[in-house]
mmCIF file of C-alpha atoms in Angstrom:
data_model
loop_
_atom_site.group_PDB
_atom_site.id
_atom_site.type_symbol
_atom_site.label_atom_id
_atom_site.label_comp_id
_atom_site.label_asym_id
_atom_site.label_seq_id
_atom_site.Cartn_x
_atom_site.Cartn_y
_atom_site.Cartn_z
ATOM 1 C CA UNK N 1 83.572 99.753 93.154
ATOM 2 C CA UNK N 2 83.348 101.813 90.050
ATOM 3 C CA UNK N 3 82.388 105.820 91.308
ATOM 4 C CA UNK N 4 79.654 107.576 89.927
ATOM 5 C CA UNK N 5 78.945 111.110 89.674
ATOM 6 C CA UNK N 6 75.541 112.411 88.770
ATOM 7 C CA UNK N 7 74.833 116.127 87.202
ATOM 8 C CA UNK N 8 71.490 117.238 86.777
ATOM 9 C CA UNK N 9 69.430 120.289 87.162
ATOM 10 C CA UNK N 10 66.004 119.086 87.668
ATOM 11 C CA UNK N 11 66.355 117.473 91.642
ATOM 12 C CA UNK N 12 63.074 114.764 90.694
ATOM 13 C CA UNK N 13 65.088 113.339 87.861
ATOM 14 C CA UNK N 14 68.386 113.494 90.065
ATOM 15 C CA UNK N 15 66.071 111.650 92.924
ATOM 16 C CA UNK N 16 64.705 109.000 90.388
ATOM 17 C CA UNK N 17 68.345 108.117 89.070
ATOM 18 C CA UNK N 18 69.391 107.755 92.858
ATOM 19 C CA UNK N 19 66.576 105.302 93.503
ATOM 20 C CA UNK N 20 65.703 103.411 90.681
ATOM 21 C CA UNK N 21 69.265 101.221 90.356
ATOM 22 C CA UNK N 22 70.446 99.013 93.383
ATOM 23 C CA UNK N 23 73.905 100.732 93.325
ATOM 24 C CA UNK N 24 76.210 98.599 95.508
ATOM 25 C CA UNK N 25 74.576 95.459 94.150
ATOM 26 C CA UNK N 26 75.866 96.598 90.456
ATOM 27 C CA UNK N 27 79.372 97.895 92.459
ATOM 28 C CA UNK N 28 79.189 101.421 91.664
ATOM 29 C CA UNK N 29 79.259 103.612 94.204
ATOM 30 C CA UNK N 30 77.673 107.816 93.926
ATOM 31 C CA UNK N 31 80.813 109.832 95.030
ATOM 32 C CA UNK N 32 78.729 113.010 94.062
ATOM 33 C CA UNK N 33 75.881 115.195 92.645
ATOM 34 C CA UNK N 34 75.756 118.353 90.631
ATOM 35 C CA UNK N 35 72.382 120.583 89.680
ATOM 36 C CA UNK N 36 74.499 122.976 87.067
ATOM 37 C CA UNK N 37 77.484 122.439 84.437
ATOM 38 C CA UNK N 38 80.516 124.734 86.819
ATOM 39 C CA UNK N 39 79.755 122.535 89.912
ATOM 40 C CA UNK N 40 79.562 119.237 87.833
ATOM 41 C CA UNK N 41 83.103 119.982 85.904
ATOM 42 C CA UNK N 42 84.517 120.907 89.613
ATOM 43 C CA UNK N 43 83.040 117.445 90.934
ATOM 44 C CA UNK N 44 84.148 115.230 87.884
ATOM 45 C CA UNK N 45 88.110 116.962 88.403
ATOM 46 C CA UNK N 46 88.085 116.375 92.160
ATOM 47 C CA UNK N 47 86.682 113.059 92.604
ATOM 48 C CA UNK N 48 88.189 111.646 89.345
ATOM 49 C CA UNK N 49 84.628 109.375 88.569
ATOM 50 C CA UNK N 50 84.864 106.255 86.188
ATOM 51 C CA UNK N 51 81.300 106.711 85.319
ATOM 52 C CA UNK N 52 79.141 110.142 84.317
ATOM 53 C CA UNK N 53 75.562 110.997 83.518
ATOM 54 C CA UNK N 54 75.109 113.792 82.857
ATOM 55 C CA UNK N 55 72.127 116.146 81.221
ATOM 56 C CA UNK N 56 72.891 118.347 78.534
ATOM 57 C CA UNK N 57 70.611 121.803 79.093
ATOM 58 C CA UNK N 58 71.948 122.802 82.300
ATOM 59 C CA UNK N 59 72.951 126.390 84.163
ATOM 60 C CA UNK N 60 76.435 127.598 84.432
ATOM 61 C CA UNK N 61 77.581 125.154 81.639
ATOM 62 C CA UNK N 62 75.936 122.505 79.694
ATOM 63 C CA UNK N 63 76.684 119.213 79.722
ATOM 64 C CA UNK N 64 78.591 119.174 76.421
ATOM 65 C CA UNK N 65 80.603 121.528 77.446
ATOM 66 C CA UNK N 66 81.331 119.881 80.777
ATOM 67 C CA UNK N 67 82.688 116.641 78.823
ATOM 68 C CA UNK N 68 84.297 119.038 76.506
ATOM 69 C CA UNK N 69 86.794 120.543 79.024
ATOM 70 C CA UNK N 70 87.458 116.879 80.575
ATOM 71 C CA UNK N 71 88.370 115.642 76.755
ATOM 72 C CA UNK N 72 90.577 119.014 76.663
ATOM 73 C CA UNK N 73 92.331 118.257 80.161
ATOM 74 C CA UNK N 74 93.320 114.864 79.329
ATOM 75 C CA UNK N 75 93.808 114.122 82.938
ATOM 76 C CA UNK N 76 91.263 112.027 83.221
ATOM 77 C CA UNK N 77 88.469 109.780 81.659
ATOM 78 C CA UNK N 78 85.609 108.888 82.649
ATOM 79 C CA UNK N 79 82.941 107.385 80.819
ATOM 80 C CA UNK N 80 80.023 109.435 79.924
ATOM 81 C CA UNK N 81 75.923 108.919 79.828
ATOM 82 C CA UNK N 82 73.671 111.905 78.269
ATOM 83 C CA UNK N 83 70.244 111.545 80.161
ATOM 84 C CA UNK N 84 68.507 114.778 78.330
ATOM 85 C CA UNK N 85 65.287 116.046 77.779
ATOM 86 C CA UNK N 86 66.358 116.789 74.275
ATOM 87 C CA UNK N 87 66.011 114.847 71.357
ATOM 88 C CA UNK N 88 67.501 116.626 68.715
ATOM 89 C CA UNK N 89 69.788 115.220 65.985
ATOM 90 C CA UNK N 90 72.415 117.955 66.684
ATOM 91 C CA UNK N 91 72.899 116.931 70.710
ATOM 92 C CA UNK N 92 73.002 113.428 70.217
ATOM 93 C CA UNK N 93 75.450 113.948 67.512
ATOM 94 C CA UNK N 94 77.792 116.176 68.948
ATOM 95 C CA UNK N 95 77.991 113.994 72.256
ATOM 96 C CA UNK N 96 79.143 110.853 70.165
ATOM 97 C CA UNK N 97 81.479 112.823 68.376
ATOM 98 C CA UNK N 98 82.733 113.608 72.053
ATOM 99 C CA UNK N 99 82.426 109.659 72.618
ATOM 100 C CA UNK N 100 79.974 109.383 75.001
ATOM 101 C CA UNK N 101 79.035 105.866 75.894
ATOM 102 C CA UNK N 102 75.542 106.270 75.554
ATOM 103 C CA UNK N 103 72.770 108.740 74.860
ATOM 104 C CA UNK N 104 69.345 107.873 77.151
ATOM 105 C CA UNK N 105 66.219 109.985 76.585
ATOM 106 C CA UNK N 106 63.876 111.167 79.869
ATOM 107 C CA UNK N 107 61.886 110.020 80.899
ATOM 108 C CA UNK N 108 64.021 106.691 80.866
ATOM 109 C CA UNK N 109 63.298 102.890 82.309
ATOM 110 C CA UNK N 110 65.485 101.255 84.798
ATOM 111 C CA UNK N 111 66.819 98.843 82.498
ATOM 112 C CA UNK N 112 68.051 101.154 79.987
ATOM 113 C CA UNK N 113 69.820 103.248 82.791
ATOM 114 C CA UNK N 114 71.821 99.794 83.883
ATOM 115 C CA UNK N 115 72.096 99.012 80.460
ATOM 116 C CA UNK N 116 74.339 102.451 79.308
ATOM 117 C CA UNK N 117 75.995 101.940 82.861
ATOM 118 C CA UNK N 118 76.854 97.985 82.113
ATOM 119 C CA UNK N 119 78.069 99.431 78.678
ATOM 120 C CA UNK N 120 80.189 101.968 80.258
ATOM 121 C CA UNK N 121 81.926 100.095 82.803
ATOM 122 C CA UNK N 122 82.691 97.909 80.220
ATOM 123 C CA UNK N 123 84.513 100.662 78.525
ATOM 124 C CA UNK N 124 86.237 101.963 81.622
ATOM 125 C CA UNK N 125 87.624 101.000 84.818
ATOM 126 C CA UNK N 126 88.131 97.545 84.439
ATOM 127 C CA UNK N 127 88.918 97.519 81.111
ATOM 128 C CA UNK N 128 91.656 100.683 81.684
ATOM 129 C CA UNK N 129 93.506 98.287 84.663
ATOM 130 C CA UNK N 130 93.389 95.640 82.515
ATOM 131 C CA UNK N 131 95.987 97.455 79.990
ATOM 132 C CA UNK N 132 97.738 99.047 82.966
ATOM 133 C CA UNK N 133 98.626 96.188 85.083
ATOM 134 C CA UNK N 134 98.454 93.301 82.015
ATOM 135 C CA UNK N 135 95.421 91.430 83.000
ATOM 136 C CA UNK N 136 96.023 87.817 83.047
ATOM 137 C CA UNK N 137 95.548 86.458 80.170
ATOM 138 C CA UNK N 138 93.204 83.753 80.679
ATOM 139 C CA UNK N 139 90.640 86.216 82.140
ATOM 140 C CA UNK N 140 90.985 88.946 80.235
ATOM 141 C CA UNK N 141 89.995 86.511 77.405
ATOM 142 C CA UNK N 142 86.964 85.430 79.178
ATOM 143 C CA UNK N 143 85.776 89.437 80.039
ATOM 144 C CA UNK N 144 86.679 90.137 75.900
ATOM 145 C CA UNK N 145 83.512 87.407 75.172
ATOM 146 C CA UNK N 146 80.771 89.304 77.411
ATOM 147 C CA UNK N 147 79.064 91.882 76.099
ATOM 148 C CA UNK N 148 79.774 94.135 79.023
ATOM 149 C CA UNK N 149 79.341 93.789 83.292
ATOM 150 C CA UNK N 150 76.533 92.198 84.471
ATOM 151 C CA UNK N 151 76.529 91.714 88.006
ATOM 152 C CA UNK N 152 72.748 91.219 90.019
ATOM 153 C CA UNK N 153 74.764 90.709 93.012
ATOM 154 C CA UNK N 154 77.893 92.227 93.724
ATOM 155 C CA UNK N 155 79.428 92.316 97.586
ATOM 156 C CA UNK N 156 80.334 95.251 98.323
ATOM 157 C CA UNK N 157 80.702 95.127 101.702
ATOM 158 C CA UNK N 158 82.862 92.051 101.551
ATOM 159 C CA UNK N 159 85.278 93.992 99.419
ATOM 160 C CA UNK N 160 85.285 96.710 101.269
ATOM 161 C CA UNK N 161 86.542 94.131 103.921
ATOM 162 C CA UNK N 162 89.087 92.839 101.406
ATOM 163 C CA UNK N 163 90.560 96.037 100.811
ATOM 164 C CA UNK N 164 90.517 97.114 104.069
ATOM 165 C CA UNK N 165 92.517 94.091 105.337
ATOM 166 C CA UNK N 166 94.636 94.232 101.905
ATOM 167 C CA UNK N 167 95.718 97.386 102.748
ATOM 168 C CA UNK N 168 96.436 96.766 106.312
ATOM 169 C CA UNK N 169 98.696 94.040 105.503
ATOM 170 C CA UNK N 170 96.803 91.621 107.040
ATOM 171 C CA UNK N 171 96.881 88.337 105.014
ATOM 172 C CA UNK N 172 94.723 86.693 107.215
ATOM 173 C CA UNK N 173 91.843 88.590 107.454
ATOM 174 C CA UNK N 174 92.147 89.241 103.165
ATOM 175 C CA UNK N 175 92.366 85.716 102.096
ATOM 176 C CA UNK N 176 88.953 85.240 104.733
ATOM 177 C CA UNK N 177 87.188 88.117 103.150
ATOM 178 C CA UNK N 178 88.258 86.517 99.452
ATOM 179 C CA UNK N 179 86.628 83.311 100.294
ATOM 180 C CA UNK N 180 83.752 85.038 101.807
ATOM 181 C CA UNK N 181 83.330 86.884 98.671
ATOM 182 C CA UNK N 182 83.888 84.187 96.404
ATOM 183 C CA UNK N 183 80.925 82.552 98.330
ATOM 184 C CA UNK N 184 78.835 85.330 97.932
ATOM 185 C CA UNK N 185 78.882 85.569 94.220
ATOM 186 C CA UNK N 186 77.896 81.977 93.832
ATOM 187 C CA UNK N 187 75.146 81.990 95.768
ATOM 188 C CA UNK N 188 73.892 85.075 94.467
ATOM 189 C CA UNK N 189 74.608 85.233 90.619
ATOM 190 C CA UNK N 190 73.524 82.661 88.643
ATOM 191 C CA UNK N 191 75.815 82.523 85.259
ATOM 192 C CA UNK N 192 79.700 82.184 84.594
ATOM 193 C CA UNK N 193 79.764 86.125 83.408
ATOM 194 C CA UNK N 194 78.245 87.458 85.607
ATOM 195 C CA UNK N 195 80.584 85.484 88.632
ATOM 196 C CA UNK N 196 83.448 86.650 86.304
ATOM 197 C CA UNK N 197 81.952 90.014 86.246
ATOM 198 C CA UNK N 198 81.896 90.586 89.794
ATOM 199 C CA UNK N 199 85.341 88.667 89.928
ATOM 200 C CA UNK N 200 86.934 91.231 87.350
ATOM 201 C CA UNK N 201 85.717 94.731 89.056
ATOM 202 C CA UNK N 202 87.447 93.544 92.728
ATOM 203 C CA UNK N 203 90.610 92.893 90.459
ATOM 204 C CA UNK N 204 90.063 96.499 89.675
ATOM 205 C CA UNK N 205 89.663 97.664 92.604
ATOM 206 C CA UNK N 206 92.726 96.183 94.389
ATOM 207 C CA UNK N 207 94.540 97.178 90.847
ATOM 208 C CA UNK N 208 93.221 100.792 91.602
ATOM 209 C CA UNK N 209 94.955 100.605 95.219
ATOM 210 C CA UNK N 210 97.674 99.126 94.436
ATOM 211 C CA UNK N 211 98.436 101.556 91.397
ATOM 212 C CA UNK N 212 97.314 104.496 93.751
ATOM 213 C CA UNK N 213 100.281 103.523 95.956
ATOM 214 C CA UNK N 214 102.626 102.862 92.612
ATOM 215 C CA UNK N 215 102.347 99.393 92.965
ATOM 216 C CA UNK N 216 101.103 96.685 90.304
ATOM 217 C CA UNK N 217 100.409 93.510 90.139
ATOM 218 C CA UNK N 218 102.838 90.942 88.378
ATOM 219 C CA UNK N 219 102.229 90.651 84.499
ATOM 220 C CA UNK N 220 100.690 87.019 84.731
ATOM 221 C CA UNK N 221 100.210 84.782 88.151
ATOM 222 C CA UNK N 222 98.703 82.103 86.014
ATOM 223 C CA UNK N 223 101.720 81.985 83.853
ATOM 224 C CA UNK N 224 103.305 78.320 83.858
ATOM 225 C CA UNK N 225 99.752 76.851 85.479
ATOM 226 C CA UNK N 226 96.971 75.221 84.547
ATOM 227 C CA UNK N 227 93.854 74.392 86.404
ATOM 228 C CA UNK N 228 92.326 71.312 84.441
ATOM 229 C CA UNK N 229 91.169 69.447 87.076
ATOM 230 C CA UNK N 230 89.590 71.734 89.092
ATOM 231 C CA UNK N 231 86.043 73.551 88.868
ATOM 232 C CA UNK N 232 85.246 77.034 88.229
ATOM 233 C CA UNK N 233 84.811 77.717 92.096
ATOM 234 C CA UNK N 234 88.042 76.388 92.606
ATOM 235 C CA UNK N 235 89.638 78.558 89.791
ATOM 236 C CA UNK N 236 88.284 82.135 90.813
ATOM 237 C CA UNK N 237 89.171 81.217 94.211
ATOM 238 C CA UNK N 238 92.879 80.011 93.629
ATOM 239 C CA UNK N 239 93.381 83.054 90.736
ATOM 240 C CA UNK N 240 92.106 85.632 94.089
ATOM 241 C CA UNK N 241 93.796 84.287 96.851
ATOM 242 C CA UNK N 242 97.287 84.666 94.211
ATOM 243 C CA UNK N 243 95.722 88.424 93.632
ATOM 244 C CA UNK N 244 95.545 88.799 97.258
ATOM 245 C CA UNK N 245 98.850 87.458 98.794
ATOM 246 C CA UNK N 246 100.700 89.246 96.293
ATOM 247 C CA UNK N 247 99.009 92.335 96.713
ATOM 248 C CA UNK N 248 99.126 92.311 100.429
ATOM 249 C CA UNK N 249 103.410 91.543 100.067
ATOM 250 C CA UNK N 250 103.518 94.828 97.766
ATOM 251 C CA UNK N 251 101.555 96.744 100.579
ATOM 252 C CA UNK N 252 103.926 95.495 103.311
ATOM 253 C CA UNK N 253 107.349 96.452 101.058
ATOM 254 C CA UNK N 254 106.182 99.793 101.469
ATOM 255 C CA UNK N 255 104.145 100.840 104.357
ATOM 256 C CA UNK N 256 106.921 101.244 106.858
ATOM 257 C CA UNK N 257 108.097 104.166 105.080
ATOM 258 C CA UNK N 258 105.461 106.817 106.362
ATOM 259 C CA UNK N 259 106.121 108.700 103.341
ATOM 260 C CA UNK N 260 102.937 109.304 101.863
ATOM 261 C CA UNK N 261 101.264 110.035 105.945
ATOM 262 C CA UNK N 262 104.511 112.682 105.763
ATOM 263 C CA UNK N 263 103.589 114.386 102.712
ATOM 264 C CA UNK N 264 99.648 114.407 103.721
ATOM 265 C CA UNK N 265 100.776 116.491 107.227
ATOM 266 C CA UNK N 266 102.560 118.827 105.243
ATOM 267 C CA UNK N 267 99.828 118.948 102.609
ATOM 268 C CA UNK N 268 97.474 119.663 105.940
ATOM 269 C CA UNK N 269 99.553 122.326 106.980
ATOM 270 C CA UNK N 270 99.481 124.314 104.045
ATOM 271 C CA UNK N 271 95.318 124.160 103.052
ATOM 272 C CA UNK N 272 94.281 123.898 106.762
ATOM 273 C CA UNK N 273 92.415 127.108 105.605
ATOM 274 C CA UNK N 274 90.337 125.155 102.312
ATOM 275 C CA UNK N 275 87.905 122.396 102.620
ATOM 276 C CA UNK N 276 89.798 118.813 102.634
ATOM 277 C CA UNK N 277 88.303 115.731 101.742
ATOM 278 C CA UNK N 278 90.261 112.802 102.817
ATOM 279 C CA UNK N 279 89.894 112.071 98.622
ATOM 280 C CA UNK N 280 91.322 115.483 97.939
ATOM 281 C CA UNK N 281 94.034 114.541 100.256
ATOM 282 C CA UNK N 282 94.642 110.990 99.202
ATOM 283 C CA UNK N 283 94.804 111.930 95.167
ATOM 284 C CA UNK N 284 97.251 115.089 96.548
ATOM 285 C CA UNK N 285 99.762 112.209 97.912
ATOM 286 C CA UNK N 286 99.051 109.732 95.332
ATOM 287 C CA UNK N 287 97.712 106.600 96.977
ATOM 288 C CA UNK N 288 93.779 105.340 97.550
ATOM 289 C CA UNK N 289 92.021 107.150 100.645
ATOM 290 C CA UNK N 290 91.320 103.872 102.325
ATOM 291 C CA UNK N 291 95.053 103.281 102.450
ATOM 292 C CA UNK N 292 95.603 106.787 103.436
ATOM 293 C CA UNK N 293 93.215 106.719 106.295
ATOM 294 C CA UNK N 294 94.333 103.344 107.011
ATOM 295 C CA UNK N 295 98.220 104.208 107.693
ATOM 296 C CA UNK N 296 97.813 107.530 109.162
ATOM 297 C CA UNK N 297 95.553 106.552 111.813
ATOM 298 C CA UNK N 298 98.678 103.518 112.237
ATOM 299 C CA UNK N 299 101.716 106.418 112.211
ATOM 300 C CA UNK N 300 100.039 109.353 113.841
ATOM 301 C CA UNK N 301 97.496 107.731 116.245
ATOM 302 C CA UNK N 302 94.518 109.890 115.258
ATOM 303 C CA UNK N 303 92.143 109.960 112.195
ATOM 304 C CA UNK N 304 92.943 112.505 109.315
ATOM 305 C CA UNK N 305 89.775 114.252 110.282
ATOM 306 C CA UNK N 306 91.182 114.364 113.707
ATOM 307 C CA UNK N 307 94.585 115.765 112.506
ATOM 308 C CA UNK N 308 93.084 118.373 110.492
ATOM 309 C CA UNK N 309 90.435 119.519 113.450
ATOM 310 C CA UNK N 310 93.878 120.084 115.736
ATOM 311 C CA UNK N 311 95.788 121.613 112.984
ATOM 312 C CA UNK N 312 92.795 124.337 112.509
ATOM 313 C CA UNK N 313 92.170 124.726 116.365
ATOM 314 C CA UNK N 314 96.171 125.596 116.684
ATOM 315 C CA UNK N 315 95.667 127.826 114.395
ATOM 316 C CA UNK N 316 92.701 129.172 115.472
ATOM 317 C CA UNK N 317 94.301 129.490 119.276
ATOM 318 C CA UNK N 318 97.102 131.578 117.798
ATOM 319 C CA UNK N 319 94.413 134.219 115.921
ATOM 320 C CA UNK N 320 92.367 134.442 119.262
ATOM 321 C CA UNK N 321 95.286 136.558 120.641
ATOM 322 C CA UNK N 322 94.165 139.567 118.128
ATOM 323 C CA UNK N 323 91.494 141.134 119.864
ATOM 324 C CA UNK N 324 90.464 143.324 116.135
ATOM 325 C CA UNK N 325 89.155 139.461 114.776
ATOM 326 C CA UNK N 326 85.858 137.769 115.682
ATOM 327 C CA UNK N 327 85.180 134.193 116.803
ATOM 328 C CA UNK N 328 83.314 134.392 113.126
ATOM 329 C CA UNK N 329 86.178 135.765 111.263
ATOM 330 C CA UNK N 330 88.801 133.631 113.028
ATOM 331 C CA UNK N 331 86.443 130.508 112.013
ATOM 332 C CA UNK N 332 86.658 131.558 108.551
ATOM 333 C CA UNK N 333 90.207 132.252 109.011
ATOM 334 C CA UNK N 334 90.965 128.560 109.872
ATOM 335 C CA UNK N 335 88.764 127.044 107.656
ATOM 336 C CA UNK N 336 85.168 126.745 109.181
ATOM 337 C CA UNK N 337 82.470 128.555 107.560
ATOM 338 C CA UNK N 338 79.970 128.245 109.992
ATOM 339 C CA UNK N 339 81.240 129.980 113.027
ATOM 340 C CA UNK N 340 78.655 127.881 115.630
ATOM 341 C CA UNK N 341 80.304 124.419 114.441
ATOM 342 C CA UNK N 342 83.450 126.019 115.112
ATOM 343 C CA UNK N 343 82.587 126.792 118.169
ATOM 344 C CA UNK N 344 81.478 123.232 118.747
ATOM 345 C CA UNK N 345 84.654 121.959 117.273
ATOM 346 C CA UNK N 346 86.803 124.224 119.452
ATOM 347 C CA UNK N 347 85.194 122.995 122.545
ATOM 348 C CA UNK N 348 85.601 119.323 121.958
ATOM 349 C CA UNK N 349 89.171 119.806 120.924
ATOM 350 C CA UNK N 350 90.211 122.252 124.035
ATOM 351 C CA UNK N 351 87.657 121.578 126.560
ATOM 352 C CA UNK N 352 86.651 125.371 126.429
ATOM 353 C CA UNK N 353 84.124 127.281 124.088
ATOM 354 C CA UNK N 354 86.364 129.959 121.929
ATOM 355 C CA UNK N 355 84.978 132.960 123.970
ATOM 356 C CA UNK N 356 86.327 130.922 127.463
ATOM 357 C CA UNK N 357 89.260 130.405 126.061
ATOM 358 C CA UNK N 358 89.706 134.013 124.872
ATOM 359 C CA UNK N 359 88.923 135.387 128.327
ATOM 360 C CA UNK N 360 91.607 133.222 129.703
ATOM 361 C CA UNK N 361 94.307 134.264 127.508
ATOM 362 C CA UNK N 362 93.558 137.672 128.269
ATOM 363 C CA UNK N 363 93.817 137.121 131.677
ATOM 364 C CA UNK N 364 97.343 135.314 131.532
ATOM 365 C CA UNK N 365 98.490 138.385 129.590
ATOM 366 C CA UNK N 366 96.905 140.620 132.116
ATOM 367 C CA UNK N 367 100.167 142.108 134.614
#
């Protein structure tokens, strides 16, 4: 899935971008909205999006400026859509000259919206793991003939099976969810791009996990081979079940190593007190959060939100002891800011509602 972030002010226009594409058919997936430039810059740098649109006129910073500071960081580089209000020669110039993909005008029509996006993710994400893992020749010649992603249909669901399985070293249950996917874009596209399409952004989305974990694919699987006798079908099916088995071997060279689930407890342990996203925390450790999540509930036997909800509550057991702090201030303390969901947190973790288990510490201390 390519992620999306959306930043705009006005909350209708934010609403009508929201509704008026079928998102997971087109495999992009909203990781986040802003209404004002500060927030949208913080979003774009913590999620790491492949895909931006963004307005220009907005509070706090404007959306030229937003782009402008991502361009200066360098970290990362997503592709960028204008949607603005504003059609002026001197906005639209200055956001090609910061190489935005397109420039859409409100009030805009479905069609051009998919159209910039089909552009963009042409320009990013698939096209970026191409270079970085070597895309395989043959199909990187057939993506270099379309004029950018097209897919009506795109199973999402099925690759979030596949990736899920991939990750869990399950061969099994990946090569099943390949050849359910592989179904599902022939019944439901209707041209060689767009099957190739939908073909090309999985292969960038097990690339993405796979380089997440520093892992890549090898250079060329269809090196030495050639498919003349078989049929399309047969071809995208053989090319992803290579994709697969080889990614799933990569996955199992390293997953008995814990290392990444021991750097993301110590990472816990020392921003217990901020707010952590199991994204935050994957992109801390360097490897995707479904493989994160995936491990950690393996190694440590409870989910990261799980670990982090007992590393606060320890915490917060240790702070109840002062008598000077409040249930509110030691919630804030430990990283909740609303002190009646910590309370609720507290409870389900120890059995006992923060004030109970106060009153009982006082009374073991009592001589």
């Amino acid at each position: 899935m390519f992620r999306l972030v959306i930043a705009d002010d006005e909350p209708d226009v934010r609403d009508d971008m929201i509704a008026c594409i079928d998102w997971d058919a087109n495999g992009i997936e909203i990781v986040g909205t802003a209404d004002n430039g500060r927030e949208a810059l913080e979003l774009i740098r913590r999620e790491h999006p492949d895909l931006v649109l963004i307005d220009i006129l907005m509070p706090e910073m404007s959306g030229l400026e937003v782009i402008a500071e991502i361009e200066k960081d360098g970290q990362i580089s997503p592709a960028f859509i204008v949607v603005s209000g504003c059609d002026e020669f001197s906005y639209s110039h200055q956001a090609l000259n910061l190489g935005v993909v397109s420039y859409i005008l409100k009030p805009f029509m479905p069609d051009e919206m998919l159209s910039a996006l089909r552009k963009a993710m042409h320009k990013t994400g698939v096209v970026s793991f191409m270079h970085r893992t070597q895309m395989p020749t043959l199909l990187g010649e057939i993506f270099s003939r379309s004029d950018g992603l097209s897919c009506p249909f795109y199973p999402v669901v099925l690759e979030h099976t596949l990736i899920t399985s991939l990750l869990d070293g399950d061969e099994k249950q990946t090569i099943a969810a390949a050849d359910g996917f592989i179904e599902a874009i022939f019944t439901n596209n209707s041209t060689s791009t767009q099957i190739l399409d939908c073909f090309l952004i999985l292969y960038a989305e097990i690339s993405r996990n796979l380089f997440e974990m520093g892992l890549s694919l090898k250079e060329n699987p269809f090196v030495g081979s050639s498919y003349p006798q078989l049929q399309m079908k047969d071809i995208v099916r053989t090319a992803l079940h290579s994709v697969c088995k080889e990614a799933v071997s990569l996955v199992a060279g390293v997953e008995g190593s814990g290392f990444a689930v021991k750097n993301a407890m110590v990472y816990i342990q020392r921003h217990y007190q901020e707010k952590i996203s199991l994204e935050r925390l994957a992109s801390a450790v360097y490897v995707s959060p479904v493989y994160l999540s995936n491990l950690f509930s393996k190694t440590v036997g409870m989910t990261v939100s799980e670990y982090i909800q007992k590393v606060r509550i320890d915490h917060a057991k240790i702070l109840m002891r002062d008598p000077s702090l409040t249930i509110v201030e030691i919630a804030d303390e430990v990283g909740y800011v609303d002190g009646k969901y910590f309370a609720q947190i507290f409870k389900k973790v120890t059995g006992r509602t923060p004030a109970q288990y106060r009153n009982q510490v006082k009374m073991n201390e009592t001589p």
